[in-house]
mmCIF file of C-alpha atoms in Angstrom:
data_model
loop_
_atom_site.group_PDB
_atom_site.id
_atom_site.type_symbol
_atom_site.label_atom_id
_atom_site.label_comp_id
_atom_site.label_asym_id
_atom_site.label_seq_id
_atom_site.Cartn_x
_atom_site.Cartn_y
_atom_site.Cartn_z
ATOM 1 C CA UNK A 893 38.487 73.260 -41.326
ATOM 2 C CA UNK A 894 39.083 73.998 -45.031
ATOM 3 C CA UNK A 895 38.146 77.622 -44.333
ATOM 4 C CA UNK A 896 40.690 77.825 -41.508
ATOM 5 C CA UNK A 897 43.405 76.309 -43.682
ATOM 6 C CA UNK A 898 42.645 78.730 -46.509
ATOM 7 C CA UNK A 899 42.716 81.688 -44.133
ATOM 8 C CA UNK A 900 46.025 80.524 -42.631
ATOM 9 C CA UNK A 901 47.589 80.143 -46.052
ATOM 10 C CA UNK A 902 46.370 83.569 -47.170
ATOM 11 C CA UNK A 903 47.485 85.246 -43.965
ATOM 12 C CA UNK A 904 50.904 83.609 -43.894
ATOM 13 C CA UNK A 905 51.816 84.353 -47.500
ATOM 14 C CA UNK A 906 50.238 87.813 -47.646
ATOM 15 C CA UNK A 907 52.454 90.847 -48.243
ATOM 16 C CA UNK A 908 51.799 92.600 -44.949
ATOM 17 C CA UNK A 909 53.639 95.822 -44.002
ATOM 18 C CA UNK A 910 54.432 97.376 -40.678
ATOM 19 C CA UNK A 911 55.724 95.910 -37.451
ATOM 20 C CA UNK A 912 52.268 95.422 -35.939
ATOM 21 C CA UNK A 913 51.033 93.481 -38.949
ATOM 22 C CA UNK A 914 54.161 91.347 -38.942
ATOM 23 C CA UNK A 915 53.641 90.414 -35.295
ATOM 24 C CA UNK A 916 49.913 89.774 -35.888
ATOM 25 C CA UNK A 917 50.724 87.586 -38.849
ATOM 26 C CA UNK A 918 53.247 85.508 -36.914
ATOM 27 C CA UNK A 919 50.914 85.028 -33.952
ATOM 28 C CA UNK A 920 47.980 84.105 -36.201
ATOM 29 C CA UNK A 921 50.001 81.610 -38.220
ATOM 30 C CA UNK A 922 51.388 79.905 -35.106
ATOM 31 C CA UNK A 923 47.970 79.861 -33.434
ATOM 32 C CA UNK A 924 46.223 78.351 -36.451
ATOM 33 C CA UNK A 925 48.971 75.792 -36.980
ATOM 34 C CA UNK A 926 48.811 74.659 -33.344
ATOM 35 C CA UNK A 927 45.012 74.647 -33.417
ATOM 36 C CA UNK A 928 44.872 72.515 -36.552
ATOM 37 C CA UNK A 929 47.438 70.109 -35.137
ATOM 38 C CA UNK A 930 45.504 69.642 -31.892
ATOM 39 C CA UNK A 931 41.947 69.778 -33.230
ATOM 40 C CA UNK A 932 39.833 66.669 -32.976
ATOM 41 C CA UNK A 933 37.104 67.450 -35.520
ATOM 42 C CA UNK A 934 33.621 66.001 -35.099
ATOM 43 C CA UNK A 935 33.429 62.581 -36.724
ATOM 44 C CA UNK A 936 37.212 62.347 -37.131
ATOM 45 C CA UNK A 937 38.047 59.171 -39.112
ATOM 46 C CA UNK A 938 41.251 58.671 -37.127
ATOM 47 C CA UNK A 939 40.528 58.890 -33.407
ATOM 48 C CA UNK A 940 43.503 58.772 -31.085
ATOM 49 C CA UNK A 941 41.845 56.397 -28.639
ATOM 50 C CA UNK A 942 40.186 53.003 -29.229
ATOM 51 C CA UNK A 943 36.584 52.267 -28.328
ATOM 52 C CA UNK A 944 36.091 50.901 -24.834
ATOM 53 C CA UNK A 945 33.183 48.463 -24.974
ATOM 54 C CA UNK A 946 31.400 46.810 -22.054
ATOM 55 C CA UNK A 947 30.089 43.514 -23.437
ATOM 56 C CA UNK A 948 27.647 41.251 -21.594
ATOM 57 C CA UNK A 949 28.988 37.769 -21.056
ATOM 58 C CA UNK A 950 26.151 36.110 -22.873
ATOM 59 C CA UNK A 951 25.945 34.091 -26.086
ATOM 60 C CA UNK A 952 22.986 36.197 -27.172
ATOM 61 C CA UNK A 953 25.594 38.897 -27.732
ATOM 62 C CA UNK A 954 27.098 36.801 -30.521
ATOM 63 C CA UNK A 955 27.816 39.781 -32.785
ATOM 64 C CA UNK A 956 30.179 41.427 -30.325
ATOM 65 C CA UNK A 957 31.912 38.189 -29.375
ATOM 66 C CA UNK A 958 32.757 37.383 -32.998
ATOM 67 C CA UNK A 959 33.511 40.930 -34.170
ATOM 68 C CA UNK A 960 35.786 41.718 -31.235
ATOM 69 C CA UNK A 961 37.621 38.397 -31.370
ATOM 70 C CA UNK A 962 38.274 38.485 -35.124
ATOM 71 C CA UNK A 963 38.691 42.264 -35.433
ATOM 72 C CA UNK A 964 36.218 42.344 -38.335
ATOM 73 C CA UNK A 965 35.596 46.075 -38.586
ATOM 74 C CA UNK A 966 37.381 47.856 -41.407
ATOM 75 C CA UNK A 967 39.433 51.022 -41.505
ATOM 76 C CA UNK A 968 42.474 52.438 -39.806
ATOM 77 C CA UNK A 969 41.069 52.067 -36.302
ATOM 78 C CA UNK A 970 42.794 50.912 -33.128
ATOM 79 C CA UNK A 971 41.411 47.608 -31.804
ATOM 80 C CA UNK A 972 38.640 48.100 -29.229
ATOM 81 C CA UNK A 973 39.301 47.464 -25.569
ATOM 82 C CA UNK A 974 36.641 45.029 -24.363
ATOM 83 C CA UNK A 975 35.527 44.552 -20.772
ATOM 84 C CA UNK A 976 33.132 41.750 -19.856
ATOM 85 C CA UNK A 977 30.090 42.403 -17.695
ATOM 86 C CA UNK A 978 28.025 39.877 -15.784
ATOM 87 C CA UNK A 979 24.922 41.800 -14.697
ATOM 88 C CA UNK A 980 23.090 44.397 -16.780
ATOM 89 C CA UNK A 981 23.791 47.459 -14.649
ATOM 90 C CA UNK A 982 27.554 47.055 -15.088
ATOM 91 C CA UNK A 983 27.375 48.323 -18.668
ATOM 92 C CA UNK A 984 25.362 51.392 -17.642
ATOM 93 C CA UNK A 985 27.809 52.114 -14.820
ATOM 94 C CA UNK A 986 30.778 51.840 -17.182
ATOM 95 C CA UNK A 987 29.172 54.459 -19.448
ATOM 96 C CA UNK A 988 28.376 56.775 -16.534
ATOM 97 C CA UNK A 989 31.898 56.553 -15.162
ATOM 98 C CA UNK A 990 33.525 57.095 -18.554
ATOM 99 C CA UNK A 991 35.161 53.660 -18.610
ATOM 100 C CA UNK A 992 33.273 52.698 -21.789
ATOM 101 C CA UNK A 993 31.872 54.454 -24.836
ATOM 102 C CA UNK A 994 29.630 51.558 -25.895
ATOM 103 C CA UNK A 995 27.867 48.906 -23.809
ATOM 104 C CA UNK A 996 25.422 46.059 -24.337
ATOM 105 C CA UNK A 997 22.585 46.001 -21.806
ATOM 106 C CA UNK A 998 19.341 44.008 -21.437
ATOM 107 C CA UNK A 999 15.996 45.573 -22.303
ATOM 108 C CA UNK A 1000 14.775 45.893 -18.721
ATOM 109 C CA UNK A 1001 18.023 47.433 -17.511
ATOM 110 C CA UNK A 1002 17.668 50.068 -20.218
ATOM 111 C CA UNK A 1003 14.022 50.738 -19.277
ATOM 112 C CA UNK A 1004 14.911 51.204 -15.614
ATOM 113 C CA UNK A 1005 17.818 53.536 -16.429
ATOM 114 C CA UNK A 1006 15.829 55.586 -18.971
ATOM 115 C CA UNK A 1007 13.038 56.152 -16.440
ATOM 116 C CA UNK A 1008 15.540 57.159 -13.767
ATOM 117 C CA UNK A 1009 17.172 59.618 -16.156
ATOM 118 C CA UNK A 1010 13.765 61.160 -16.855
ATOM 119 C CA UNK A 1011 13.084 61.585 -13.139
ATOM 120 C CA UNK A 1012 16.554 63.032 -12.500
ATOM 121 C CA UNK A 1013 16.348 65.417 -15.488
ATOM 122 C CA UNK A 1014 19.729 64.225 -16.790
ATOM 123 C CA UNK A 1015 21.119 66.619 -19.465
ATOM 124 C CA UNK A 1016 20.550 65.419 -23.023
ATOM 125 C CA UNK A 1017 24.234 64.955 -23.814
ATOM 126 C CA UNK A 1018 24.614 62.637 -20.811
ATOM 127 C CA UNK A 1019 21.567 60.505 -21.596
ATOM 128 C CA UNK A 1020 21.888 57.013 -22.983
ATOM 129 C CA UNK A 1021 20.814 56.422 -26.560
ATOM 130 C CA UNK A 1022 20.176 53.128 -28.334
ATOM 131 C CA UNK A 1023 22.667 52.722 -31.163
ATOM 132 C CA UNK A 1024 21.429 49.348 -32.386
ATOM 133 C CA UNK A 1025 19.458 46.307 -31.352
ATOM 134 C CA UNK A 1026 21.154 42.904 -31.377
ATOM 135 C CA UNK A 1027 18.105 40.661 -31.717
ATOM 136 C CA UNK A 1028 18.004 36.911 -31.501
ATOM 137 C CA UNK A 1029 15.636 33.979 -31.260
ATOM 138 C CA UNK A 1030 16.880 31.304 -28.881
ATOM 139 C CA UNK A 1031 15.759 28.121 -27.192
ATOM 140 C CA UNK A 1032 14.549 28.228 -23.594
ATOM 141 C CA UNK A 1033 17.082 25.772 -22.192
ATOM 142 C CA UNK A 1034 17.777 28.056 -19.240
ATOM 143 C CA UNK A 1035 16.749 25.908 -16.254
ATOM 144 C CA UNK A 1036 19.387 24.204 -14.086
ATOM 145 C CA UNK A 1037 17.878 21.864 -11.488
ATOM 146 C CA UNK A 1038 19.426 20.322 -8.367
ATOM 147 C CA UNK A 1039 18.711 16.598 -8.049
ATOM 148 C CA UNK A 1040 19.867 16.557 -4.410
ATOM 149 C CA UNK A 1041 16.985 18.915 -3.599
ATOM 150 C CA UNK A 1042 14.475 16.760 -5.454
ATOM 151 C CA UNK A 1043 14.100 18.785 -8.674
ATOM 152 C CA UNK A 1044 13.733 16.222 -11.435
ATOM 153 C CA UNK A 1045 10.941 17.678 -13.613
ATOM 154 C CA UNK A 1046 9.251 21.002 -14.327
ATOM 155 C CA UNK A 1047 6.485 20.093 -11.879
ATOM 156 C CA UNK A 1048 9.011 20.091 -9.007
ATOM 157 C CA UNK A 1049 10.027 23.726 -9.583
ATOM 158 C CA UNK A 1050 6.926 25.390 -8.157
ATOM 159 C CA UNK A 1051 7.455 24.211 -4.582
ATOM 160 C CA UNK A 1052 11.094 25.336 -4.119
ATOM 161 C CA UNK A 1053 12.951 28.681 -4.406
ATOM 162 C CA UNK A 1054 14.134 29.675 -7.886
ATOM 163 C CA UNK A 1055 17.201 31.836 -8.527
ATOM 164 C CA UNK A 1056 16.751 34.587 -11.124
ATOM 165 C CA UNK A 1057 19.304 37.158 -12.347
ATOM 166 C CA UNK A 1058 18.178 40.695 -11.439
ATOM 167 C CA UNK A 1059 17.057 42.938 -14.292
ATOM 168 C CA UNK A 1060 16.079 40.132 -16.674
ATOM 169 C CA UNK A 1061 12.824 38.608 -17.905
ATOM 170 C CA UNK A 1062 13.673 35.091 -16.706
ATOM 171 C CA UNK A 1063 10.774 35.110 -14.198
ATOM 172 C CA UNK A 1064 8.322 35.803 -16.997
ATOM 173 C CA UNK A 1065 9.946 33.167 -19.210
ATOM 174 C CA UNK A 1066 9.678 30.505 -16.498
ATOM 175 C CA UNK A 1067 5.992 31.327 -16.047
ATOM 176 C CA UNK A 1068 5.459 30.870 -19.784
ATOM 177 C CA UNK A 1069 7.306 27.535 -19.751
ATOM 178 C CA UNK A 1070 5.207 26.229 -16.860
ATOM 179 C CA UNK A 1071 1.929 27.503 -18.297
ATOM 180 C CA UNK A 1072 2.755 25.706 -21.545
ATOM 181 C CA UNK A 1073 2.887 22.487 -19.518
ATOM 182 C CA UNK A 1074 -0.366 23.246 -17.677
ATOM 183 C CA UNK A 1075 1.487 23.806 -14.400
ATOM 184 C CA UNK A 1076 0.347 26.368 -11.835
ATOM 185 C CA UNK A 1077 2.914 29.167 -11.512
ATOM 186 C CA UNK A 1078 1.113 31.160 -8.808
ATOM 187 C CA UNK A 1079 3.260 29.764 -5.947
ATOM 188 C CA UNK A 1080 6.664 30.369 -7.537
ATOM 189 C CA UNK A 1081 9.231 31.745 -5.115
ATOM 190 C CA UNK A 1082 11.990 33.831 -6.725
ATOM 191 C CA UNK A 1083 15.340 34.761 -5.200
ATOM 192 C CA UNK A 1084 17.542 37.380 -6.907
ATOM 193 C CA UNK A 1085 20.965 35.863 -7.605
ATOM 194 C CA UNK A 1086 23.719 37.102 -9.903
ATOM 195 C CA UNK A 1087 24.633 34.583 -12.669
ATOM 196 C CA UNK A 1088 28.160 34.014 -11.351
ATOM 197 C CA UNK A 1089 26.749 33.143 -7.893
ATOM 198 C CA UNK A 1090 24.141 30.618 -9.056
ATOM 199 C CA UNK A 1091 26.271 27.528 -8.448
ATOM 200 C CA UNK A 1092 27.100 28.551 -4.865
ATOM 201 C CA UNK A 1093 23.429 29.354 -4.212
ATOM 202 C CA UNK A 1094 22.434 25.876 -5.431
ATOM 203 C CA UNK A 1095 25.088 24.136 -3.358
ATOM 204 C CA UNK A 1096 24.178 25.859 -0.091
ATOM 205 C CA UNK A 1097 20.420 25.338 -0.625
ATOM 206 C CA UNK A 1098 19.382 28.983 -1.023
ATOM 207 C CA UNK A 1099 17.761 27.968 -4.315
ATOM 208 C CA UNK A 1100 16.798 24.604 -5.829
ATOM 209 C CA UNK A 1101 16.577 25.786 -9.431
ATOM 210 C CA UNK A 1102 18.607 28.375 -11.319
ATOM 211 C CA UNK A 1103 17.425 30.337 -14.335
ATOM 212 C CA UNK A 1104 20.596 31.201 -16.197
ATOM 213 C CA UNK A 1105 22.190 31.098 -19.641
ATOM 214 C CA UNK A 1106 25.364 29.919 -21.334
ATOM 215 C CA UNK A 1107 28.177 30.022 -20.299
ATOM 216 C CA UNK A 1108 27.049 30.004 -16.644
ATOM 217 C CA UNK A 1109 24.456 27.280 -17.232
ATOM 218 C CA UNK A 1110 26.966 24.849 -18.745
ATOM 219 C CA UNK A 1111 29.648 25.628 -16.167
ATOM 220 C CA UNK A 1112 27.233 24.752 -13.354
ATOM 221 C CA UNK A 1113 26.299 21.421 -14.939
ATOM 222 C CA UNK A 1114 29.923 20.584 -15.767
ATOM 223 C CA UNK A 1115 30.918 21.123 -12.115
ATOM 224 C CA UNK A 1116 28.785 18.144 -11.004
ATOM 225 C CA UNK A 1117 26.814 16.402 -13.814
ATOM 226 C CA UNK A 1118 25.368 13.843 -11.403
ATOM 227 C CA UNK A 1119 23.809 16.544 -9.238
ATOM 228 C CA UNK A 1120 22.983 19.408 -11.621
ATOM 229 C CA UNK A 1121 21.029 18.902 -14.833
ATOM 230 C CA UNK A 1122 19.239 20.982 -17.446
ATOM 231 C CA UNK A 1123 15.475 20.750 -17.777
ATOM 232 C CA UNK A 1124 15.079 20.869 -21.571
ATOM 233 C CA UNK A 1125 12.502 23.042 -23.252
ATOM 234 C CA UNK A 1126 11.423 23.069 -26.872
ATOM 235 C CA UNK A 1127 10.149 26.625 -26.465
ATOM 236 C CA UNK A 1128 11.860 29.635 -27.992
ATOM 237 C CA UNK A 1129 11.773 33.332 -27.225
ATOM 238 C CA UNK A 1130 12.759 36.535 -28.964
ATOM 239 C CA UNK A 1131 15.178 38.639 -27.040
ATOM 240 C CA UNK A 1132 17.581 41.501 -27.572
ATOM 241 C CA UNK A 1133 20.678 43.080 -26.213
ATOM 242 C CA UNK A 1134 20.759 46.834 -26.780
ATOM 243 C CA UNK A 1135 23.978 48.478 -27.911
ATOM 244 C CA UNK A 1136 23.919 51.842 -26.130
ATOM 245 C CA UNK A 1137 26.118 54.903 -25.775
ATOM 246 C CA UNK A 1138 25.952 58.493 -24.553
ATOM 247 C CA UNK A 1139 24.612 61.255 -26.798
ATOM 248 C CA UNK A 1140 27.772 63.344 -26.501
ATOM 249 C CA UNK A 1141 29.995 60.495 -27.679
ATOM 250 C CA UNK A 1142 27.832 59.680 -30.701
ATOM 251 C CA UNK A 1143 27.822 63.303 -31.773
ATOM 252 C CA UNK A 1144 31.615 63.356 -31.905
ATOM 253 C CA UNK A 1145 32.550 59.912 -33.213
ATOM 254 C CA UNK A 1146 30.001 58.891 -35.805
ATOM 255 C CA UNK A 1147 32.588 57.452 -38.221
ATOM 256 C CA UNK A 1148 34.088 55.139 -35.622
ATOM 257 C CA UNK A 1149 30.667 53.926 -34.525
ATOM 258 C CA UNK A 1150 29.732 53.236 -38.149
ATOM 259 C CA UNK A 1151 32.903 51.194 -38.594
ATOM 260 C CA UNK A 1152 32.074 49.158 -35.508
ATOM 261 C CA UNK A 1153 28.534 48.452 -36.726
ATOM 262 C CA UNK A 1154 29.973 47.300 -40.038
ATOM 263 C CA UNK A 1155 32.017 44.802 -38.023
ATOM 264 C CA UNK A 1156 28.882 43.544 -36.269
ATOM 265 C CA UNK A 1157 27.221 43.050 -39.652
ATOM 266 C CA UNK A 1158 30.272 41.116 -40.810
ATOM 267 C CA UNK A 1159 29.982 38.914 -37.715
ATOM 268 C CA UNK A 1160 26.341 38.232 -38.495
ATOM 269 C CA UNK A 1161 27.203 37.298 -42.067
ATOM 270 C CA UNK A 1162 29.928 34.959 -40.819
ATOM 271 C CA UNK A 1163 27.495 33.243 -38.459
ATOM 272 C CA UNK A 1164 25.228 32.259 -41.364
ATOM 273 C CA UNK A 1165 28.067 31.473 -43.789
ATOM 274 C CA UNK A 1166 30.301 29.443 -41.432
ATOM 275 C CA UNK A 1167 28.268 28.458 -38.359
ATOM 276 C CA UNK A 1168 30.671 25.741 -37.173
ATOM 277 C CA UNK A 1169 33.591 28.161 -37.147
ATOM 278 C CA UNK A 1170 31.520 30.634 -35.146
ATOM 279 C CA UNK A 1171 30.427 27.921 -32.699
ATOM 280 C CA UNK A 1172 34.073 26.975 -32.098
ATOM 281 C CA UNK A 1173 35.000 30.620 -31.648
ATOM 282 C CA UNK A 1174 32.218 31.306 -29.144
ATOM 283 C CA UNK A 1175 33.005 28.106 -27.219
ATOM 284 C CA UNK A 1176 36.621 29.227 -26.762
ATOM 285 C CA UNK A 1177 35.571 32.747 -25.813
ATOM 286 C CA UNK A 1178 32.948 31.605 -23.285
ATOM 287 C CA UNK A 1179 34.994 28.736 -21.870
ATOM 288 C CA UNK A 1180 32.391 26.038 -22.575
ATOM 289 C CA UNK A 1181 32.138 23.036 -24.870
ATOM 290 C CA UNK A 1182 31.185 23.306 -28.532
ATOM 291 C CA UNK A 1183 28.277 20.953 -27.805
ATOM 292 C CA UNK A 1184 26.891 23.443 -25.294
ATOM 293 C CA UNK A 1185 27.122 26.322 -27.764
ATOM 294 C CA UNK A 1186 25.619 24.206 -30.547
ATOM 295 C CA UNK A 1187 22.651 23.356 -28.323
ATOM 296 C CA UNK A 1188 22.138 27.057 -27.641
ATOM 297 C CA UNK A 1189 22.354 27.883 -31.353
ATOM 298 C CA UNK A 1190 20.172 24.996 -32.528
ATOM 299 C CA UNK A 1191 17.029 27.098 -32.959
ATOM 300 C CA UNK A 1192 18.701 30.485 -32.929
ATOM 301 C CA UNK A 1193 18.810 33.342 -35.368
ATOM 302 C CA UNK A 1194 20.497 36.705 -35.079
ATOM 303 C CA UNK A 1195 19.923 40.135 -36.581
ATOM 304 C CA UNK A 1196 21.592 43.495 -36.172
ATOM 305 C CA UNK A 1197 18.961 46.219 -36.392
ATOM 306 C CA UNK A 1198 19.920 49.866 -36.739
ATOM 307 C CA UNK A 1199 16.483 51.252 -37.485
ATOM 308 C CA UNK A 1200 14.502 53.422 -35.106
ATOM 309 C CA UNK A 1201 13.870 51.631 -31.833
ATOM 310 C CA UNK A 1202 10.082 51.539 -31.343
ATOM 311 C CA UNK A 1203 8.845 51.562 -27.733
ATOM 312 C CA UNK A 1204 5.628 49.707 -28.479
ATOM 313 C CA UNK A 1205 7.473 46.473 -29.290
ATOM 314 C CA UNK A 1206 8.577 46.202 -25.665
ATOM 315 C CA UNK A 1207 5.557 47.663 -23.880
ATOM 316 C CA UNK A 1208 4.391 44.221 -22.618
ATOM 317 C CA UNK A 1209 7.792 43.513 -21.045
ATOM 318 C CA UNK A 1210 7.963 47.064 -19.712
ATOM 319 C CA UNK A 1211 4.475 46.866 -18.191
ATOM 320 C CA UNK A 1212 5.188 43.450 -16.634
ATOM 321 C CA UNK A 1213 8.414 44.715 -15.067
ATOM 322 C CA UNK A 1214 6.844 47.955 -13.827
ATOM 323 C CA UNK A 1215 3.826 46.166 -12.313
ATOM 324 C CA UNK A 1216 6.154 43.714 -10.600
ATOM 325 C CA UNK A 1217 8.293 46.555 -9.244
ATOM 326 C CA UNK A 1218 5.274 48.570 -8.085
ATOM 327 C CA UNK A 1219 6.148 51.631 -10.162
ATOM 328 C CA UNK A 1220 3.239 54.009 -10.680
ATOM 329 C CA UNK A 1221 5.034 56.286 -13.151
ATOM 330 C CA UNK A 1222 6.149 53.596 -15.552
ATOM 331 C CA UNK A 1223 4.992 55.213 -18.777
ATOM 332 C CA UNK A 1224 7.476 54.867 -21.615
ATOM 333 C CA UNK A 1225 7.199 58.260 -23.241
ATOM 334 C CA UNK A 1226 7.850 58.884 -26.960
ATOM 335 C CA UNK A 1227 11.509 59.628 -27.452
ATOM 336 C CA UNK A 1228 12.706 57.471 -24.561
ATOM 337 C CA UNK A 1229 13.698 54.838 -27.066
ATOM 338 C CA UNK A 1230 15.327 56.008 -30.248
ATOM 339 C CA UNK A 1231 18.129 54.862 -32.476
ATOM 340 C CA UNK A 1232 20.954 57.286 -32.931
ATOM 341 C CA UNK A 1233 20.328 59.804 -35.709
ATOM 342 C CA UNK A 1234 24.087 59.795 -36.182
ATOM 343 C CA UNK A 1235 23.862 56.326 -37.738
ATOM 344 C CA UNK A 1236 21.902 57.118 -40.846
ATOM 345 C CA UNK A 1237 23.357 54.406 -43.029
ATOM 346 C CA UNK A 1238 25.535 51.364 -42.635
ATOM 347 C CA UNK A 1239 26.431 49.636 -45.882
ATOM 348 C CA UNK A 1240 26.997 45.912 -46.065
ATOM 349 C CA UNK A 1241 27.044 43.806 -49.241
ATOM 350 C CA UNK A 1242 25.589 46.668 -51.230
ATOM 351 C CA UNK A 1243 22.556 47.063 -48.982
ATOM 352 C CA UNK A 1244 21.799 49.937 -46.651
ATOM 353 C CA UNK A 1245 20.462 49.530 -43.138
ATOM 354 C CA UNK A 1246 19.011 52.869 -42.154
ATOM 355 C CA UNK A 1247 16.557 54.291 -39.604
#
C-alpha cells in the first residue's frame, strides 16, 4: 500500500509533457485513488462489517457469553452480531452458509465435519480451522429424571430409555457415572433428542431420563419440580468448546480475530476476579436462576487456549465416537486439528499466549 501511495504521489505531481502523458497521468491518478479508497487490505484494523458469531447456548461457553454481553474486546470495532445455536451442527452450517465468521462447536461435531471435509476434498480456504479451545472442568450434574416413570436413583436409569443430545459425549459420560457406582451400563437404551425437545420427550414418555446441561436442565426441573429432579453427581469432567472459523476469513481478518480473543481473555480474568458478578450475568443471559448457575460453576474452571490443537488429546473420544458410529476410516490425520497460524500472539496482562 505504501508503494502504491508513493507511486500515485510521484505520478500525479510529475512534470509530464504531451497529451498522451497527460491523459495517462489523469487516468492513473483516478484509478489509484479509487483503488485505495475501496481496498480492504489483509488484516485491516477497521473492518466495515462486524463479526457474526454462532455461539452454543451452553454455560461451558462462558467466555463468549461474558465477552459478548459486556463488549470486553478493545479497539475501534463494531459490536459482534451473536446468534445462539442449540445443537452442534448449527454452528458449522452457519459458517458454510456465510451467516457467521466464527462459531463454537463441540469436539465430536468438529471431528465429524473434519472427516467429511477430508472425504469431500474441500478446498483449503473453505476448510474449518480451530482458532482456540475454550476448555473447562465442570461437575456432572447433567441427569434429569422423571419420577412419574419411576426414576428415583441412578440404578433406575439402566432399564428405561435415556435421551441424549446428538453429537455429544453424554452417552460416554453416563457410562462413566454408572461404572463409578458399580452399576451395569451394558443395557442402556439411548434415544437421540435435541436439548430443546428434552422436556416434551420426558412428558410424552419417549424417554425417562434426559442427559442435558444448563440452561435446559434447570428449565426442565423448574417446569415441574415435583415430577422432574436432578440426580446429583460429585464427578467432574474436562470438556471443551472449539472456536472455529474458515481459513479464508482468518487470512483476511487477523487483527479483528485477535481483538476478539483478547475479549475472551478479559472474560476469563473477570470470572476469576468477580465470580458472583459473572454468575449473575450468565443467569440473566441463560434465563435461569443464579443458584442453578452457581451449582454448575461450583467445581468449574475455565481456560482459553490458543496454542496448537493436538489431536492426540482427543483420540479416546474420537475413537469411541467412531466405533459407535461404525466408521472404518476414522483416522484423525496430522493437520486435521491445528490452531490458526494467523493468531501467533495474544497479549493479556503482559503475558503472551502463543502457539
